[in-house]
């Protein structure tokens, strides 16, 4: 939307406040309220369907609030504080929902330059600021001691009566315009103090505030909406009263109006929200998540109108939650972890129905939580990916059967699987040949056979194949990956070669692991997974670059911390960079004993690095190391991964979540492991088992990780938690002088019947600390 278009979008402006008559003691009849503020369309990409609402759809709510006027007059006659009558929530009607299509990656823009240049509507004249923060706090203290809350009541009655009054109370300077996107102009400390005190005031004051909010939301608007109106929404959104389900009807209409704002206004709100303290921001997120959860699964269904009559509640809340998520991603480090946006309640709904709705209707009027994937937990996303994979497996297997029958050939059960026959002595080459030859079967269920060995693959051989392959491919002598000791991770070797098929093999391995729900012990930095989702869907045009993403010194520090530190020092160097460093826009790399030079830009060998261009130099240097120098290697890896995992479900994932799906979670819960452990030859009450858990639960984190690595081949936990490990402790009928033995393919620990806790602890530590394992350093 152009700046001119934004200025032409019709938006509401306030009429005189109804509650102002009450303060003046007037008993005049209030103007009839026929509808809520009209929904303003921000275009399909911004509100995705809100502009389809009709006036008739929202009249019921305003008519249900009409008793407020009658009760107000009765209250005036009694000369007592007003008590609002809340709307009849059974009569709330259903405007179209808010949707955002994640498949089109219509992320909210974080570019502030266009907003600061955009023409901003003039700010309306405000009433004089009634009280200062100090005045208010003194009034509260006096009321607490005297029991007379009239002054405090008058403050809340006046302040929340209308949007202009809200701004008059909380704006830092009512005579100054705050049009910069980074400064809301609101006295945040005053807002916090007023809200913190509100919950400890008498009920009539709290009801007065809610009544004022109702009046403000019902008011007719004419002309363009100003930044003062945005500030009012920003202030009202922080109201802690909305934690109570009895206020949810009001809260829902506030959220609907915020969700329906034009895109330019959303940008202002995003940048104002990111300035909140971590505590206040987290409260906003938790309040919205609770609102969605209780609307889905109400403890008292009679509290809310039927879901069919307020189906717009959840889409509106999700849209506002998307604004908070965008704000959180703008801050480095984020205000709260991305996992704090997860709504575990969604784990209990029909996720595949949500997924299929999203697949079928995209950004149409049909709402799906998949349009807002940041609220879906990694466990729920894994379920979606697994079921999507299973459906693809079944579909491909069915097609194979049909093809076989159509050619009048006898069906063979082996055709339903991706059968890998490999020799241990030629593991990498055989695996590469098999995967290349059977590329059409990659989405079938994987089964592995080692040539010359008897045995059926019930999962153990498949896991062993993965572990042995990873062990060989990532060995330093193999030359495909470089291990960086400082960061304890692998990165792609930049050596040029004629064939990059082995990098494709690693990508296929990772894809097969996700597809078949197997956790790999791979140590890639987070940057790798960001590149793997760039883009999340393989482009149809083969000439489109893949695996290229924006990178910073933070990304480089995850791989080469010393180099990243040196570049950061170059950026902050206060001397003469050109004379003291004597560098050019050129980088040198050793390849097979030969030093080769590469220009970071055309003619780079002749361009000195100066104080003026050092930022460009650092950015080009990082881009060269993490993108350009390994492009062919990573592109092969990218296409390998997506040849197995190509699915719209990938667009639901963050890079961090892809890493968890591939490698598991680093969060250990040994108590959960104890609860889910199975025993063979032992019972839970046997002394050896009791000694074992006493020792393990007392281990420091590093020893617990070593134990997990010793028994499973990885020190990380599957997405489903410890229970998904299927961990087993078996009795090893050998001498107690022996060390424990592990079968990593089956997550099995063979434990001799040690007679004392001291002996068990000593042997266990020796065993887990001196095993080679499958992780390489």
Tab-separated table of N, CA, C and O in Angstrom, residues 281-294 296 318 321-322 324-325 328-329 336-349 351 369 372-385 533 649-661 664-667 718-720:
chain	number	residue	atom	x	y	z
A	281	UNK	N	5.313	-7.264	28.603
A	281	UNK	CA	5.136	-7.898	27.295
A	281	UNK	C	4.681	-9.346	27.474
A	281	UNK	O	3.762	-9.799	26.789
A	282	UNK	N	5.297	-10.040	28.393
A	282	UNK	CA	4.929	-11.432	28.642
A	282	UNK	C	3.482	-11.537	29.124
A	282	UNK	O	2.754	-12.461	28.747
A	283	UNK	N	3.050	-10.569	29.939
A	283	UNK	CA	1.663	-10.565	30.406
A	283	UNK	C	0.686	-10.407	29.243
A	283	UNK	O	-0.368	-11.053	29.207
A	284	UNK	N	1.030	-9.543	28.275
A	284	UNK	CA	0.172	-9.367	27.104
A	284	UNK	C	0.027	-10.682	26.338
A	284	UNK	O	-1.072	-11.070	25.936
A	285	UNK	N	1.161	-11.359	26.126
A	285	UNK	CA	1.149	-12.614	25.379
A	285	UNK	C	0.334	-13.675	26.122
A	285	UNK	O	-0.522	-14.350	25.541
A	286	UNK	N	0.582	-13.808	27.419
A	286	UNK	CA	-0.134	-14.821	28.206
A	286	UNK	C	-1.632	-14.550	28.241
A	286	UNK	O	-2.445	-15.473	28.212
A	287	UNK	N	-2.009	-13.271	28.283
A	287	UNK	CA	-3.427	-12.910	28.317
A	287	UNK	C	-4.117	-13.333	27.017
A	287	UNK	O	-5.229	-13.870	27.033
A	288	UNK	N	-3.451	-13.108	25.895
A	288	UNK	CA	-4.036	-13.479	24.611
A	288	UNK	C	-4.099	-14.995	24.446
A	288	UNK	O	-5.087	-15.536	23.933
A	289	UNK	N	-3.049	-15.696	24.870
A	289	UNK	CA	-3.054	-17.158	24.779
A	289	UNK	C	-4.159	-17.753	25.648
A	289	UNK	O	-4.842	-18.702	25.250
A	290	UNK	N	-4.343	-17.177	26.837
A	290	UNK	CA	-5.407	-17.648	27.727
A	290	UNK	C	-6.776	-17.385	27.110
A	290	UNK	O	-7.681	-18.226	27.199
A	291	UNK	N	-6.935	-16.240	26.486
A	291	UNK	CA	-8.194	-15.896	25.825
A	291	UNK	C	-8.536	-16.926	24.751
A	291	UNK	O	-9.680	-17.404	24.666
A	292	UNK	N	-7.539	-17.291	23.946
A	292	UNK	CA	-7.766	-18.282	22.891
A	292	UNK	C	-8.087	-19.649	23.496
A	292	UNK	O	-9.019	-20.344	23.060
A	293	UNK	N	-7.344	-20.041	24.518
A	293	UNK	CA	-7.531	-21.360	25.138
A	293	UNK	C	-8.915	-21.486	25.754
A	293	UNK	O	-9.601	-22.504	25.571
A	294	UNK	N	-9.340	-20.449	26.490
A	294	UNK	CA	-10.639	-20.529	27.164
A	294	UNK	C	-11.799	-20.395	26.188
A	294	UNK	O	-12.904	-20.863	26.473
A	296	UNK	N	-11.623	-21.805	23.212
A	296	UNK	CA	-11.653	-23.153	22.634
A	296	UNK	C	-12.243	-24.167	23.600
A	296	UNK	O	-13.068	-24.997	23.219
A	318	UNK	N	-5.614	-13.912	17.411
A	318	UNK	CA	-4.428	-14.446	16.736
A	318	UNK	C	-3.729	-13.357	15.946
A	318	UNK	O	-2.498	-13.302	15.906
A	321	UNK	N	-1.912	-11.224	18.357
A	321	UNK	CA	-0.771	-11.998	18.830
A	321	UNK	C	0.351	-11.992	17.789
A	321	UNK	O	1.541	-11.988	18.129
A	322	UNK	N	-0.023	-11.965	16.510
A	322	UNK	CA	0.973	-11.894	15.439
A	322	UNK	C	1.748	-10.575	15.503
A	322	UNK	O	2.961	-10.537	15.222
A	324	UNK	N	2.426	-8.956	18.261
A	324	UNK	CA	3.360	-9.111	19.382
A	324	UNK	C	4.538	-10.002	18.992
A	324	UNK	O	5.675	-9.752	19.386
A	325	UNK	N	4.259	-11.046	18.218
A	325	UNK	CA	5.328	-11.939	17.776
A	325	UNK	C	6.318	-11.204	16.881
A	325	UNK	O	7.532	-11.375	16.995
A	328	UNK	N	8.426	-9.027	19.032
A	328	UNK	CA	9.413	-9.824	19.770
A	328	UNK	C	10.604	-10.179	18.891
A	328	UNK	O	11.758	-10.183	19.345
A	329	UNK	N	10.346	-10.467	17.619
A	329	UNK	CA	11.419	-10.828	16.692
A	329	UNK	C	12.279	-9.639	16.294
A	329	UNK	O	13.387	-9.821	15.774
A	336	UNK	N	11.007	-12.251	24.982
A	336	UNK	CA	10.707	-13.553	25.581
A	336	UNK	C	11.098	-14.631	24.576
A	336	UNK	O	11.181	-14.364	23.375
A	337	UNK	N	11.374	-15.857	25.024
A	337	UNK	CA	11.698	-16.938	24.078
A	337	UNK	C	10.528	-17.205	23.141
A	337	UNK	O	9.359	-17.013	23.507
A	338	UNK	N	10.849	-17.632	21.927
A	338	UNK	CA	9.774	-17.909	20.957
A	338	UNK	C	8.835	-18.997	21.460
A	338	UNK	O	7.670	-19.047	21.084
A	339	UNK	N	9.337	-19.861	22.347
A	339	UNK	CA	8.488	-20.933	22.877
A	339	UNK	C	7.392	-20.405	23.792
A	339	UNK	O	6.405	-21.102	24.048
A	340	UNK	N	7.531	-19.168	24.291
A	340	UNK	CA	6.493	-18.589	25.143
A	340	UNK	C	5.232	-18.244	24.351
A	340	UNK	O	4.190	-17.946	24.944
A	341	UNK	N	5.322	-18.261	23.027
A	341	UNK	CA	4.140	-18.027	22.195
A	341	UNK	C	3.382	-19.328	21.928
A	341	UNK	O	2.288	-19.294	21.370
A	342	UNK	N	3.970	-20.462	22.299
A	342	UNK	CA	3.287	-21.740	22.085
A	342	UNK	C	2.009	-21.795	22.909
A	342	UNK	O	1.986	-21.385	24.067
A	343	UNK	N	0.960	-22.325	22.314
A	343	UNK	CA	-0.292	-22.552	23.034
A	343	UNK	C	-0.512	-24.064	23.104
A	343	UNK	O	-0.949	-24.684	22.133
A	344	UNK	N	-0.195	-24.651	24.255
A	344	UNK	CA	-0.264	-26.107	24.400
A	344	UNK	C	-1.701	-26.630	24.268
A	344	UNK	O	-1.906	-27.818	24.012
A	345	UNK	N	-2.676	-25.746	24.422
A	345	UNK	CA	-4.077	-26.159	24.246
A	345	UNK	C	-4.317	-26.688	22.835
A	345	UNK	O	-5.139	-27.589	22.628
A	346	UNK	N	-3.583	-26.148	21.878
A	346	UNK	CA	-3.785	-26.557	20.485
A	346	UNK	C	-3.326	-27.982	20.242
A	346	UNK	O	-3.684	-28.574	19.214
A	347	UNK	N	-2.534	-28.546	21.156
A	347	UNK	CA	-2.128	-29.947	21.022
A	347	UNK	C	-3.334	-30.879	21.101
A	347	UNK	O	-3.240	-32.048	20.703
A	348	UNK	N	-4.464	-30.367	21.610
A	348	UNK	CA	-5.638	-31.215	21.856
A	348	UNK	C	-6.761	-30.994	20.852
A	348	UNK	O	-7.861	-31.495	21.033
A	349	UNK	N	-6.473	-30.221	19.795
A	349	UNK	CA	-7.484	-30.049	18.753
A	349	UNK	C	-7.101	-30.903	17.549
A	349	UNK	O	-6.032	-31.520	17.522
A	351	UNK	N	-5.437	-31.243	14.664
A	351	UNK	CA	-4.407	-30.475	13.972
A	351	UNK	C	-4.419	-30.725	12.461
A	351	UNK	O	-4.160	-29.808	11.678
A	369	UNK	N	-5.209	-22.187	12.442
A	369	UNK	CA	-4.072	-21.824	13.291
A	369	UNK	C	-2.755	-21.958	12.537
A	369	UNK	O	-1.749	-21.377	12.952
A	372	UNK	N	-0.890	-18.950	11.669
A	372	UNK	CA	-0.117	-18.327	12.752
A	372	UNK	C	0.723	-19.414	13.430
A	372	UNK	O	0.486	-19.788	14.579
A	373	UNK	N	1.714	-19.967	12.721
A	373	UNK	CA	2.424	-21.161	13.217
A	373	UNK	C	3.203	-20.941	14.500
A	373	UNK	O	3.548	-21.909	15.172
A	374	UNK	N	3.457	-19.678	14.858
A	374	UNK	CA	4.233	-19.430	16.073
A	374	UNK	C	3.482	-19.848	17.335
A	374	UNK	O	4.094	-19.985	18.399
A	375	UNK	N	2.155	-20.060	17.252
A	375	UNK	CA	1.404	-20.499	18.435
A	375	UNK	C	1.342	-22.019	18.542
A	375	UNK	O	0.902	-22.552	19.558
A	376	UNK	N	1.784	-22.725	17.498
A	376	UNK	CA	1.729	-24.188	17.498
A	376	UNK	C	3.039	-24.729	18.045
A	376	UNK	O	4.113	-24.384	17.546
A	377	UNK	N	2.981	-25.575	19.058
A	377	UNK	CA	4.183	-26.101	19.698
A	377	UNK	C	4.934	-27.022	18.749
A	377	UNK	O	4.372	-27.560	17.794
A	378	UNK	N	6.214	-27.232	19.032
A	378	UNK	CA	7.026	-28.107	18.199
A	378	UNK	C	6.487	-29.533	18.239
A	378	UNK	O	6.532	-30.251	17.238
A	379	UNK	N	5.943	-29.944	19.392
A	379	UNK	CA	5.359	-31.289	19.479
A	379	UNK	C	4.167	-31.427	18.536
A	379	UNK	O	4.009	-32.453	17.855
A	380	UNK	N	3.326	-30.388	18.478
A	380	UNK	CA	2.169	-30.407	17.582
A	380	UNK	C	2.611	-30.361	16.120
A	380	UNK	O	2.036	-31.040	15.259
A	381	UNK	N	3.648	-29.576	15.837
A	381	UNK	CA	4.149	-29.503	14.457
A	381	UNK	C	4.741	-30.838	14.027
A	381	UNK	O	4.615	-31.244	12.868
A	382	UNK	N	5.388	-31.520	14.965
A	382	UNK	CA	5.941	-32.837	14.632
A	382	UNK	C	4.814	-33.799	14.254
A	382	UNK	O	4.945	-34.589	13.312
A	383	UNK	N	3.692	-33.717	14.982
A	383	UNK	CA	2.544	-34.571	14.663
A	383	UNK	C	2.038	-34.275	13.256
A	383	UNK	O	1.755	-35.189	12.476
A	384	UNK	N	1.951	-32.991	12.916
A	384	UNK	CA	1.491	-32.612	11.574
A	384	UNK	C	2.439	-33.162	10.516
A	384	UNK	O	2.010	-33.751	9.509
A	385	UNK	N	3.744	-32.990	10.750
A	385	UNK	CA	4.735	-33.454	9.770
A	385	UNK	C	4.707	-34.970	9.645
A	385	UNK	O	4.759	-35.525	8.540
A	533	UNK	N	15.912	-23.339	5.265
A	533	UNK	CA	14.546	-22.843	5.038
A	533	UNK	C	14.541	-21.603	4.143
A	533	UNK	O	13.588	-20.834	4.154
A	649	UNK	N	4.238	-28.291	5.181
A	649	UNK	CA	4.390	-28.317	6.636
A	649	UNK	C	5.700	-27.682	7.063
A	649	UNK	O	5.820	-27.182	8.188
A	650	UNK	N	6.711	-27.679	6.186
A	650	UNK	CA	7.999	-27.067	6.533
A	650	UNK	C	7.856	-25.574	6.780
A	650	UNK	O	8.643	-24.983	7.524
A	651	UNK	N	6.855	-24.952	6.165
A	651	UNK	CA	6.679	-23.512	6.333
A	651	UNK	C	6.134	-23.155	7.705
A	651	UNK	O	6.092	-21.987	8.072
A	652	UNK	N	5.719	-24.163	8.454
A	652	UNK	CA	5.263	-23.910	9.821
A	652	UNK	C	6.433	-23.788	10.787
A	652	UNK	O	6.254	-23.357	11.927
A	653	UNK	N	7.642	-24.165	10.343
A	653	UNK	CA	8.772	-24.318	11.258
A	653	UNK	C	9.693	-23.112	11.266
A	653	UNK	O	9.932	-22.474	10.238
A	654	UNK	N	10.227	-22.824	12.446
A	654	UNK	CA	11.333	-21.903	12.592
A	654	UNK	C	12.628	-22.700	12.406
A	654	UNK	O	12.638	-23.931	12.576
A	655	UNK	N	13.752	-22.045	12.074
A	655	UNK	CA	15.027	-22.782	11.963
A	655	UNK	C	15.362	-23.564	13.229
A	655	UNK	O	15.848	-24.698	13.159
A	656	UNK	N	15.091	-22.973	14.396
A	656	UNK	CA	15.378	-23.668	15.657
A	656	UNK	C	14.562	-24.945	15.786
A	656	UNK	O	15.016	-25.936	16.370
A	657	UNK	N	13.361	-24.932	15.234
A	657	UNK	CA	12.497	-26.102	15.331
A	657	UNK	C	12.943	-27.206	14.376
A	657	UNK	O	12.815	-28.398	14.693
A	658	UNK	N	13.479	-26.825	13.217
A	658	UNK	CA	14.035	-27.830	12.308
A	658	UNK	C	15.203	-28.540	12.989
A	658	UNK	O	15.339	-29.766	12.924
A	659	UNK	N	16.034	-27.767	13.680
A	659	UNK	CA	17.172	-28.362	14.391
A	659	UNK	C	16.698	-29.356	15.445
A	659	UNK	O	17.273	-30.442	15.603
A	660	UNK	N	15.637	-29.015	16.165
A	660	UNK	CA	15.114	-29.921	17.197
A	660	UNK	C	14.560	-31.187	16.557
A	660	UNK	O	14.738	-32.292	17.078
A	661	UNK	N	13.894	-31.060	15.404
A	661	UNK	CA	13.372	-32.245	14.723
A	661	UNK	C	14.503	-33.156	14.263
A	661	UNK	O	14.386	-34.385	14.307
A	664	UNK	N	17.013	-33.351	18.010
A	664	UNK	CA	16.418	-33.476	19.321
A	664	UNK	C	16.623	-32.219	20.158
A	664	UNK	O	17.299	-31.277	19.747
A	665	UNK	N	16.035	-32.225	21.341
A	665	UNK	CA	16.101	-31.071	22.240
A	665	UNK	C	17.246	-31.233	23.243
A	665	UNK	O	17.509	-32.337	23.714
A	666	UNK	N	17.931	-30.137	23.598
A	666	UNK	CA	19.010	-30.225	24.597
A	666	UNK	C	18.507	-30.253	26.029
A	666	UNK	O	19.296	-30.411	26.965
A	667	UNK	N	17.195	-30.077	26.227
A	667	UNK	CA	16.641	-30.036	27.577
A	667	UNK	C	16.457	-31.455	28.121
A	667	UNK	O	15.667	-32.232	27.586
A	718	UNK	N	14.415	-36.586	21.913
A	718	UNK	CA	13.438	-36.413	20.827
A	718	UNK	C	12.366	-35.395	21.196
A	718	UNK	O	12.157	-35.089	22.377
A	719	UNK	N	11.682	-34.908	20.174
A	719	UNK	CA	10.656	-33.881	20.379
A	719	UNK	C	9.600	-34.340	21.375
A	719	UNK	O	9.121	-33.573	22.201
A	720	UNK	N	9.247	-35.606	21.324
A	720	UNK	CA	8.209	-36.117	22.218
A	720	UNK	C	8.646	-36.274	23.651
A	720	UNK	O	7.838	-36.671	24.501
